[in-house]
Amino acid sequence: MVFFENAPAKITLSVDVLGKRVDGYHDVEMVMTTVDLADRVALTSLEVDYIDVSADNQYVPNDERNLAYKAALALKNKYHITRGVRIDIEKNIPVSAGLGGGSSDAAAVLRGLNKLWDLDIPLSELADLGASIGSDVPFCVYGSTALASGRGEIIEELSPPPVTWAILAKPNIGVSTRVIFNQLTLENLPHPNTKRILEAINQQDFYKLCDHVGNVLETVTTSLYPNVQRIKEKMVQAGSKGVLMSGSGPTVVGLVEHQHKAIRIYNGLRGFCDEVYVVRIIGYSTTC
Ligand code: ATP
């Protein structure tokens, strides 16, 4: 039996870093949501106790380093499952882009195996298990819109944001989240106003949201990769109302209220940037 699970990309609407913790992680405050660019994860139950993973992307490992593999192993170990699974990942989300592709694949495996193996584990428990795989996995387990705190693993679900369209522009570089956090200087950070962002979401106020989006990690990524700053500027010039980098980058997100405008900006950016997508913000869970 083959079971398909959607693994949507996440974008950040704000990323704030509050301080460094004794365990080496940073305390963050992030507002995240999902878009309709997604990987497709096929799960085939195996009678033998074995996990087989393969992804159709040269930058993704086909072994125990794959976050989807780690998710299946964590689930099997925690719930003493002796069955196996074959995981085939159709990668549509760019890799190392700040769009949480690997975390979303891992979350899709947790949700999918929960159904395939009739485990009936509540999402909150899957999210806790996901935190042992990566800080963004709990958010991806819910796959909605959320305020993430702690090291990113504490999830408070929110209503979907008012914006409906986004342009994603990814320059041809991959960014390591660990490298960006390691180089972050906590003094004089341009903190986004998370409270105002939450208000804008509550009030479904697109323009207020756009006024307050922001990402403190841009201070590092744009200094390492000046092209990210250039793409941000192009995105503003082209008419995006809110512009920020997603996660640790390098993907730049432009927010607009109408599809025709998103397509116009997409066409303008295509000559300038290697990978550009027009996506719709989903922002609510389509997973259960
Ligand atoms: P984040 O912002 O959570 O770091 P990202 O979008 O920047 O995510 P990913 O695409 O998740 O980055 O990939 C980061 C690294 O994880 C890459 O080096 C990649 O090889 C590895 N990886 C492991 N499993 C996967 C997977 N299933 N899909 C994508 N990358 C994976």
mmCIF file of C-alpha atoms and ligand atoms in Angstrom:
data_model
loop_
_atom_site.group_PDB
_atom_site.id
_atom_site.type_symbol
_atom_site.label_atom_id
_atom_site.label_comp_id
_atom_site.label_asym_id
_atom_site.label_seq_id
_atom_site.Cartn_x
_atom_site.Cartn_y
_atom_site.Cartn_z
ATOM 1 C CA MET A 1 0.000 0.000 0.000
ATOM 2 C CA VAL A 2 1.344 3.469 -0.957
ATOM 3 C CA PHE A 3 0.357 6.520 0.994
ATOM 4 C CA PHE A 4 1.010 10.107 -0.195
ATOM 5 C CA GLU A 5 1.557 13.017 2.172
ATOM 6 C CA ASN A 6 1.995 16.660 1.166
ATOM 7 C CA ALA A 7 4.970 18.504 2.680
ATOM 8 C CA PRO A 8 4.373 22.260 2.222
ATOM 9 C CA ALA A 9 7.160 24.848 2.332
ATOM 10 C CA LYS A 10 7.118 27.304 5.200
ATOM 11 C CA ILE A 11 7.847 31.005 5.004
ATOM 12 C CA THR A 12 8.608 33.270 7.924
ATOM 13 C CA LEU A 13 6.694 36.531 8.358
ATOM 14 C CA SER A 14 9.005 37.568 11.186
ATOM 15 C CA VAL A 15 12.159 36.208 12.756
ATOM 16 C CA ASP A 16 13.423 37.654 16.017
ATOM 17 C CA VAL A 17 16.280 36.403 18.181
ATOM 18 C CA LEU A 18 15.965 37.228 21.871
ATOM 19 C CA GLY A 19 19.225 35.833 23.227
ATOM 20 C CA LYS A 20 21.676 32.954 23.332
ATOM 21 C CA ARG A 21 20.987 29.997 25.612
ATOM 22 C CA VAL A 22 23.366 27.926 27.702
ATOM 23 C CA ASP A 23 22.666 24.878 25.478
ATOM 24 C CA GLY A 24 24.119 26.778 22.480
ATOM 25 C CA TYR A 25 20.757 27.403 20.781
ATOM 26 C CA HIS A 26 19.183 30.853 20.516
ATOM 27 C CA ASP A 27 15.814 31.857 21.933
ATOM 28 C CA VAL A 28 13.722 32.940 18.961
ATOM 29 C CA GLU A 29 10.301 34.357 18.255
ATOM 30 C CA MET A 30 9.083 33.602 14.733
ATOM 31 C CA VAL A 31 5.782 33.920 12.938
ATOM 32 C CA MET A 32 5.574 31.235 10.269
ATOM 33 C CA THR A 33 3.015 30.102 7.749
ATOM 34 C CA THR A 34 2.730 27.616 4.884
ATOM 35 C CA VAL A 35 2.515 28.086 1.112
ATOM 36 C CA ASP A 36 1.297 25.896 -1.715
ATOM 37 C CA LEU A 37 4.782 24.950 -2.933
ATOM 38 C CA ALA A 38 5.187 21.425 -1.566
ATOM 39 C CA ASP A 39 7.246 18.254 -1.677
ATOM 40 C CA ARG A 40 5.314 15.032 -2.191
ATOM 41 C CA VAL A 41 6.222 12.167 0.112
ATOM 42 C CA ALA A 42 5.210 8.613 -0.862
ATOM 43 C CA LEU A 43 5.268 6.019 1.920
ATOM 44 C CA THR A 44 5.189 2.294 1.179
ATOM 45 C CA SER A 45 4.893 -0.051 4.137
ATOM 46 C CA LEU A 46 7.470 -2.879 4.156
ATOM 47 C CA GLU A 47 7.123 -6.157 6.026
ATOM 48 C CA VAL A 48 10.874 -6.142 6.755
ATOM 49 C CA ASP A 49 12.203 -3.901 9.534
ATOM 50 C CA TYR A 50 14.065 -1.468 7.282
ATOM 51 C CA ILE A 51 13.880 2.221 6.271
ATOM 52 C CA ASP A 52 14.666 3.012 2.648
ATOM 53 C CA VAL A 53 14.732 6.664 1.565
ATOM 54 C CA SER A 54 15.227 8.279 -1.803
ATOM 55 C CA ALA A 55 14.772 11.849 -3.031
ATOM 56 C CA ASP A 56 14.921 13.066 -6.636
ATOM 57 C CA ASN A 57 17.400 15.849 -5.840
ATOM 58 C CA GLN A 58 21.192 15.607 -5.934
ATOM 59 C CA TYR A 59 21.600 17.848 -2.862
ATOM 60 C CA VAL A 60 19.478 15.631 -0.620
ATOM 61 C CA PRO A 61 21.100 12.568 0.998
ATOM 62 C CA ASN A 62 19.494 9.172 0.324
ATOM 63 C CA ASP A 63 20.529 7.676 3.656
ATOM 64 C CA GLU A 64 20.241 8.069 7.431
ATOM 65 C CA ARG A 65 21.199 11.773 7.143
ATOM 66 C CA ASN A 66 17.876 12.498 5.427
ATOM 67 C CA LEU A 67 15.505 14.166 7.899
ATOM 68 C CA ALA A 68 12.668 11.982 6.589
ATOM 69 C CA TYR A 69 14.696 8.882 7.497
ATOM 70 C CA LYS A 70 15.390 10.340 10.963
ATOM 71 C CA ALA A 71 11.666 10.936 11.460
ATOM 72 C CA ALA A 72 10.745 7.341 10.556
ATOM 73 C CA LEU A 73 13.476 5.982 12.823
ATOM 74 C CA ALA A 74 12.424 8.202 15.759
ATOM 75 C CA LEU A 75 8.813 7.059 15.390
ATOM 76 C CA LYS A 76 9.772 3.369 15.145
ATOM 77 C CA ASN A 77 12.040 3.614 18.205
ATOM 78 C CA LYS A 78 9.606 5.541 20.382
ATOM 79 C CA TYR A 79 6.612 3.298 19.624
ATOM 80 C CA HIS A 80 8.557 0.002 19.255
ATOM 81 C CA ILE A 81 7.439 -0.604 15.664
ATOM 82 C CA THR A 82 9.137 -3.452 13.839
ATOM 83 C CA ARG A 83 7.667 -2.767 10.390
ATOM 84 C CA GLY A 84 9.673 -0.959 7.727
ATOM 85 C CA VAL A 85 8.948 1.757 5.188
ATOM 86 C CA ARG A 86 10.107 2.936 1.803
ATOM 87 C CA ILE A 87 10.101 6.749 1.542
ATOM 88 C CA ASP A 88 10.168 8.394 -1.904
ATOM 89 C CA ILE A 89 10.441 12.182 -1.875
ATOM 90 C CA GLU A 90 9.556 14.310 -4.889
ATOM 91 C CA LYS A 91 11.472 17.508 -4.078
ATOM 92 C CA ASN A 92 9.763 20.665 -5.282
ATOM 93 C CA ILE A 93 10.949 22.917 -2.440
ATOM 94 C CA PRO A 94 14.454 24.284 -3.130
ATOM 95 C CA VAL A 95 17.113 22.862 -0.775
ATOM 96 C CA SER A 96 18.936 24.999 1.830
ATOM 97 C CA ALA A 97 16.664 27.877 0.889
ATOM 98 C CA GLY A 98 15.164 28.902 4.246
ATOM 99 C CA LEU A 99 11.877 27.293 3.242
ATOM 100 C CA GLY A 100 12.058 24.365 5.666
ATOM 101 C CA GLY A 101 11.912 21.623 3.033
ATOM 102 C CA GLY A 102 13.746 18.959 5.033
ATOM 103 C CA SER A 103 11.748 19.700 8.200
ATOM 104 C CA SER A 104 8.514 19.514 6.234
ATOM 105 C CA ASP A 105 9.496 16.138 4.739
ATOM 106 C CA ALA A 106 10.243 14.851 8.256
ATOM 107 C CA ALA A 107 6.886 16.135 9.510
ATOM 108 C CA ALA A 108 5.097 14.545 6.534
ATOM 109 C CA VAL A 109 6.704 11.196 7.394
ATOM 110 C CA LEU A 110 5.513 11.482 11.020
ATOM 111 C CA ARG A 111 1.947 12.320 9.956
ATOM 112 C CA GLY A 112 1.910 9.790 7.120
ATOM 113 C CA LEU A 113 3.256 6.853 9.135
ATOM 114 C CA ASN A 114 0.808 7.691 11.917
ATOM 115 C CA LYS A 115 -1.953 6.987 9.385
ATOM 116 C CA LEU A 116 -0.268 4.183 7.414
ATOM 117 C CA TRP A 117 0.454 2.204 10.585
ATOM 118 C CA ASP A 118 -2.821 3.129 12.377
ATOM 119 C CA LEU A 119 -0.956 4.553 15.357
ATOM 120 C CA ASP A 120 -3.484 7.239 16.299
ATOM 121 C CA ILE A 121 -0.841 9.465 17.933
ATOM 122 C CA PRO A 122 -2.078 13.033 18.597
ATOM 123 C CA LEU A 123 -0.398 15.788 16.537
ATOM 124 C CA SER A 124 0.985 17.379 19.728
ATOM 125 C CA GLU A 125 2.872 14.152 20.487
ATOM 126 C CA LEU A 126 4.184 13.941 16.912
ATOM 127 C CA ALA A 127 5.316 17.562 17.248
ATOM 128 C CA ASP A 128 7.214 16.735 20.472
ATOM 129 C CA LEU A 129 8.910 13.837 18.719
ATOM 130 C CA GLY A 130 9.664 16.133 15.758
ATOM 131 C CA ALA A 131 11.549 18.540 18.049
ATOM 132 C CA SER A 132 14.208 15.854 18.516
ATOM 133 C CA ILE A 133 14.810 15.886 14.730
ATOM 134 C CA GLY A 134 14.912 19.655 14.166
ATOM 135 C CA SER A 135 13.615 22.918 15.652
ATOM 136 C CA ASP A 136 11.274 23.592 12.685
ATOM 137 C CA VAL A 137 9.747 20.104 12.575
ATOM 138 C CA PRO A 138 7.045 20.770 15.248
ATOM 139 C CA PHE A 139 5.759 23.747 13.229
ATOM 140 C CA CYS A 140 5.697 21.600 10.089
ATOM 141 C CA VAL A 141 3.779 18.824 11.897
ATOM 142 C CA TYR A 142 0.888 21.280 12.384
ATOM 143 C CA GLY A 143 1.463 22.920 8.986
ATOM 144 C CA SER A 144 -0.652 25.977 9.762
ATOM 145 C CA THR A 145 0.290 29.500 10.906
ATOM 146 C CA ALA A 146 2.036 29.812 14.238
ATOM 147 C CA LEU A 147 4.133 31.808 16.646
ATOM 148 C CA ALA A 148 7.186 29.669 17.348
ATOM 149 C CA SER A 149 9.284 30.352 20.441
ATOM 150 C CA GLY A 150 11.959 28.634 22.521
ATOM 151 C CA ARG A 151 14.471 27.402 19.943
ATOM 152 C CA GLY A 152 11.519 27.331 17.507
ATOM 153 C CA GLU A 153 9.903 24.171 18.837
ATOM 154 C CA ILE A 154 7.219 25.766 21.075
ATOM 155 C CA ILE A 155 4.207 26.280 18.835
ATOM 156 C CA GLU A 156 1.212 28.532 19.388
ATOM 157 C CA GLU A 157 -1.187 28.161 16.473
ATOM 158 C CA LEU A 158 -2.617 31.348 14.920
ATOM 159 C CA SER A 159 -5.313 32.082 12.363
ATOM 160 C CA PRO A 160 -4.124 32.226 8.734
ATOM 161 C CA PRO A 161 -2.635 35.595 7.665
ATOM 162 C CA PRO A 162 -4.620 37.988 5.468
ATOM 163 C CA VAL A 163 -2.175 37.940 2.544
ATOM 164 C CA THR A 164 -2.902 35.499 -0.202
ATOM 165 C CA TRP A 165 0.042 35.690 -2.604
ATOM 166 C CA ALA A 166 3.808 35.670 -2.270
ATOM 167 C CA ILE A 167 6.731 35.772 -4.679
ATOM 168 C CA LEU A 168 9.696 33.648 -3.581
ATOM 169 C CA ALA A 169 13.079 34.522 -5.108
ATOM 170 C CA LYS A 170 16.025 32.263 -4.361
ATOM 171 C CA PRO A 171 19.513 33.204 -5.541
ATOM 172 C CA ASN A 172 21.773 30.338 -6.562
ATOM 173 C CA ILE A 173 23.383 29.793 -3.142
ATOM 174 C CA GLY A 174 22.576 27.437 -0.273
ATOM 175 C CA VAL A 175 22.671 28.801 3.258
ATOM 176 C CA SER A 176 23.424 26.826 6.408
ATOM 177 C CA THR A 177 21.186 27.869 9.312
ATOM 178 C CA ARG A 178 23.923 26.945 11.802
ATOM 179 C CA VAL A 179 26.489 29.215 10.106
ATOM 180 C CA ILE A 180 24.090 32.165 10.134
ATOM 181 C CA PHE A 181 23.226 31.775 13.832
ATOM 182 C CA ASN A 182 26.913 31.357 14.722
ATOM 183 C CA GLN A 183 27.747 34.684 13.094
ATOM 184 C CA LEU A 184 24.835 36.610 14.584
ATOM 185 C CA THR A 185 25.723 39.592 16.788
ATOM 186 C CA LEU A 186 22.976 40.198 19.316
ATOM 187 C CA GLU A 187 23.719 43.899 19.915
ATOM 188 C CA ASN A 188 21.737 46.507 17.950
ATOM 189 C CA LEU A 189 19.541 44.040 16.101
ATOM 190 C CA PRO A 190 16.668 45.610 14.110
ATOM 191 C CA HIS A 191 13.990 43.634 16.006
ATOM 192 C CA PRO A 192 10.662 43.178 14.204
ATOM 193 C CA ASN A 193 7.580 44.115 16.227
ATOM 194 C CA THR A 194 6.100 40.654 16.709
ATOM 195 C CA LYS A 195 3.163 42.027 18.730
ATOM 196 C CA ARG A 196 2.077 44.204 15.789
ATOM 197 C CA ILE A 197 2.388 41.235 13.427
ATOM 198 C CA LEU A 198 0.115 39.164 15.667
ATOM 199 C CA GLU A 199 -2.360 42.079 15.770
ATOM 200 C CA ALA A 200 -2.276 42.377 11.973
ATOM 201 C CA ILE A 201 -3.050 38.671 11.634
ATOM 202 C CA ASN A 202 -5.886 38.921 14.157
ATOM 203 C CA GLN A 203 -7.300 41.989 12.417
ATOM 204 C CA GLN A 204 -6.701 40.457 8.946
ATOM 205 C CA ASP A 205 -4.934 43.712 8.076
ATOM 206 C CA PHE A 206 -2.703 43.062 5.056
ATOM 207 C CA TYR A 207 -1.024 46.501 5.019
ATOM 208 C CA LYS A 208 -0.283 46.471 8.735
ATOM 209 C CA LEU A 209 1.263 43.037 8.376
ATOM 210 C CA CYS A 210 3.422 44.212 5.477
ATOM 211 C CA ASP A 211 4.589 47.224 7.501
ATOM 212 C CA HIS A 212 5.920 45.020 10.292
ATOM 213 C CA VAL A 213 7.422 41.930 8.628
ATOM 214 C CA GLY A 214 11.143 41.575 9.395
ATOM 215 C CA ASN A 215 13.950 39.128 9.987
ATOM 216 C CA VAL A 216 16.975 39.813 12.206
ATOM 217 C CA LEU A 217 18.955 37.066 10.439
ATOM 218 C CA GLU A 218 19.128 39.295 7.352
ATOM 219 C CA THR A 219 21.909 41.215 9.144
ATOM 220 C CA VAL A 220 24.152 38.162 8.712
ATOM 221 C CA THR A 221 22.928 36.634 5.440
ATOM 222 C CA THR A 222 22.967 39.902 3.481
ATOM 223 C CA SER A 223 26.500 40.693 4.605
ATOM 224 C CA LEU A 224 27.701 37.218 3.531
ATOM 225 C CA TYR A 225 25.635 37.258 0.319
ATOM 226 C CA PRO A 226 25.011 40.859 -0.884
ATOM 227 C CA ASN A 227 22.825 39.500 -3.683
ATOM 228 C CA VAL A 228 20.100 38.833 -1.102
ATOM 229 C CA GLN A 229 19.950 42.566 -0.333
ATOM 230 C CA ARG A 230 19.802 43.351 -4.064
ATOM 231 C CA ILE A 231 16.893 40.961 -4.540
ATOM 232 C CA LYS A 232 15.102 42.563 -1.578
ATOM 233 C CA GLU A 233 15.505 45.971 -3.223
ATOM 234 C CA LYS A 234 14.255 44.653 -6.591
ATOM 235 C CA MET A 235 11.280 43.106 -4.843
ATOM 236 C CA VAL A 236 10.371 46.490 -3.264
ATOM 237 C CA GLN A 237 10.900 48.397 -6.538
ATOM 238 C CA ALA A 238 8.690 45.885 -8.337
ATOM 239 C CA GLY A 239 5.816 46.716 -5.986
ATOM 240 C CA SER A 240 5.791 44.057 -3.243
ATOM 241 C CA LYS A 241 4.127 45.528 -0.172
ATOM 242 C CA GLY A 242 6.044 43.537 2.423
ATOM 243 C CA VAL A 243 9.534 42.130 1.801
ATOM 244 C CA LEU A 244 11.715 39.957 4.003
ATOM 245 C CA MET A 245 14.080 37.018 3.883
ATOM 246 C CA SER A 246 12.630 33.652 4.878
ATOM 247 C CA GLY A 247 14.319 31.844 7.789
ATOM 248 C CA SER A 248 18.096 32.015 7.507
ATOM 249 C CA GLY A 249 17.726 32.621 3.757
ATOM 250 C CA PRO A 250 18.662 33.092 1.073
ATOM 251 C CA THR A 251 15.084 33.084 -0.294
ATOM 252 C CA VAL A 252 13.452 36.535 -0.344
ATOM 253 C CA VAL A 253 9.680 36.735 0.094
ATOM 254 C CA GLY A 254 7.512 39.499 -1.390
ATOM 255 C CA LEU A 255 3.913 39.799 -0.226
ATOM 256 C CA VAL A 256 1.134 41.070 -2.479
ATOM 257 C CA GLU A 257 -2.638 41.076 -2.294
ATOM 258 C CA HIS A 258 -3.487 40.004 -5.875
ATOM 259 C CA GLN A 259 -2.397 37.172 -8.158
ATOM 260 C CA HIS A 260 -1.992 39.390 -11.255
ATOM 261 C CA LYS A 261 0.445 41.588 -9.345
ATOM 262 C CA ALA A 262 2.361 38.553 -8.108
ATOM 263 C CA ILE A 263 2.730 37.317 -11.688
ATOM 264 C CA ARG A 264 3.937 40.731 -12.888
ATOM 265 C CA ILE A 265 6.610 40.847 -10.163
ATOM 266 C CA TYR A 266 7.550 37.212 -10.891
ATOM 267 C CA ASN A 267 8.103 38.062 -14.572
ATOM 268 C CA GLY A 268 10.232 41.079 -13.624
ATOM 269 C CA LEU A 269 12.436 39.078 -11.266
ATOM 270 C CA ARG A 270 12.975 36.012 -13.429
ATOM 271 C CA GLY A 271 15.774 37.612 -15.468
ATOM 272 C CA PHE A 272 17.509 38.687 -12.286
ATOM 273 C CA CYS A 273 17.242 35.659 -10.058
ATOM 274 C CA ASP A 274 17.718 31.933 -10.792
ATOM 275 C CA GLU A 275 14.676 30.489 -9.077
ATOM 276 C CA VAL A 276 11.455 32.463 -8.684
ATOM 277 C CA TYR A 277 8.037 31.137 -7.658
ATOM 278 C CA VAL A 278 4.573 32.586 -7.290
ATOM 279 C CA VAL A 279 2.800 30.873 -4.408
ATOM 280 C CA ARG A 280 -0.379 31.244 -2.437
ATOM 281 C CA ILE A 281 -0.235 31.465 1.302
ATOM 282 C CA ILE A 282 -2.234 28.588 2.746
ATOM 283 C CA GLY A 283 -1.731 29.169 6.469
ATOM 284 C CA TYR A 284 -4.139 26.579 7.770
ATOM 285 C CA SER A 285 -3.633 22.889 8.275
ATOM 286 C CA THR A 286 -4.509 20.738 5.279
ATOM 287 C CA THR A 287 -2.966 17.719 6.899
ATOM 288 C CA CYS A 288 -5.645 15.999 8.954
HETATM 289 P P1 ATP B 1 15.930 25.348 7.536
HETATM 290 O O1 ATP B 1 15.550 26.772 7.373
HETATM 291 O O2 ATP B 1 15.010 24.550 8.420
HETATM 292 O O3 ATP B 1 17.399 25.115 7.832
HETATM 293 P P2 ATP B 1 16.256 24.979 4.758
HETATM 294 O O4 ATP B 1 15.088 25.129 3.859
HETATM 295 O O5 ATP B 1 17.202 26.136 4.786
HETATM 296 O O6 ATP B 1 15.696 24.643 6.165
HETATM 297 P P3 ATP B 1 16.588 22.276 3.883
HETATM 298 O O7 ATP B 1 16.154 22.320 2.456
HETATM 299 O O8 ATP B 1 15.653 21.727 4.873
HETATM 300 O O9 ATP B 1 17.079 23.726 4.356
HETATM 301 O O10 ATP B 1 17.972 21.458 3.890
HETATM 302 C C1 ATP B 1 19.005 21.723 4.758
HETATM 303 C C2 ATP B 1 20.029 20.583 4.742
HETATM 304 O O11 ATP B 1 19.391 19.365 5.144
HETATM 305 C C3 ATP B 1 20.655 20.299 3.402
HETATM 306 O O12 ATP B 1 22.056 20.230 3.610
HETATM 307 C C4 ATP B 1 20.151 18.940 2.975
HETATM 308 O O13 ATP B 1 21.128 18.172 2.324
HETATM 309 C C5 ATP B 1 19.755 18.282 4.293
HETATM 310 N N1 ATP B 1 18.559 17.412 4.194
HETATM 311 C C6 ATP B 1 18.352 16.281 4.862
HETATM 312 N N2 ATP B 1 17.156 15.759 4.550
HETATM 313 C C7 ATP B 1 16.577 16.571 3.654
HETATM 314 C C8 ATP B 1 15.345 16.565 2.965
HETATM 315 N N3 ATP B 1 14.450 15.574 3.112
HETATM 316 N N4 ATP B 1 15.078 17.585 2.143
HETATM 317 C C9 ATP B 1 15.973 18.603 2.000
HETATM 318 N N5 ATP B 1 17.159 18.635 2.610
HETATM 319 C C10 ATP B 1 17.483 17.648 3.444
#
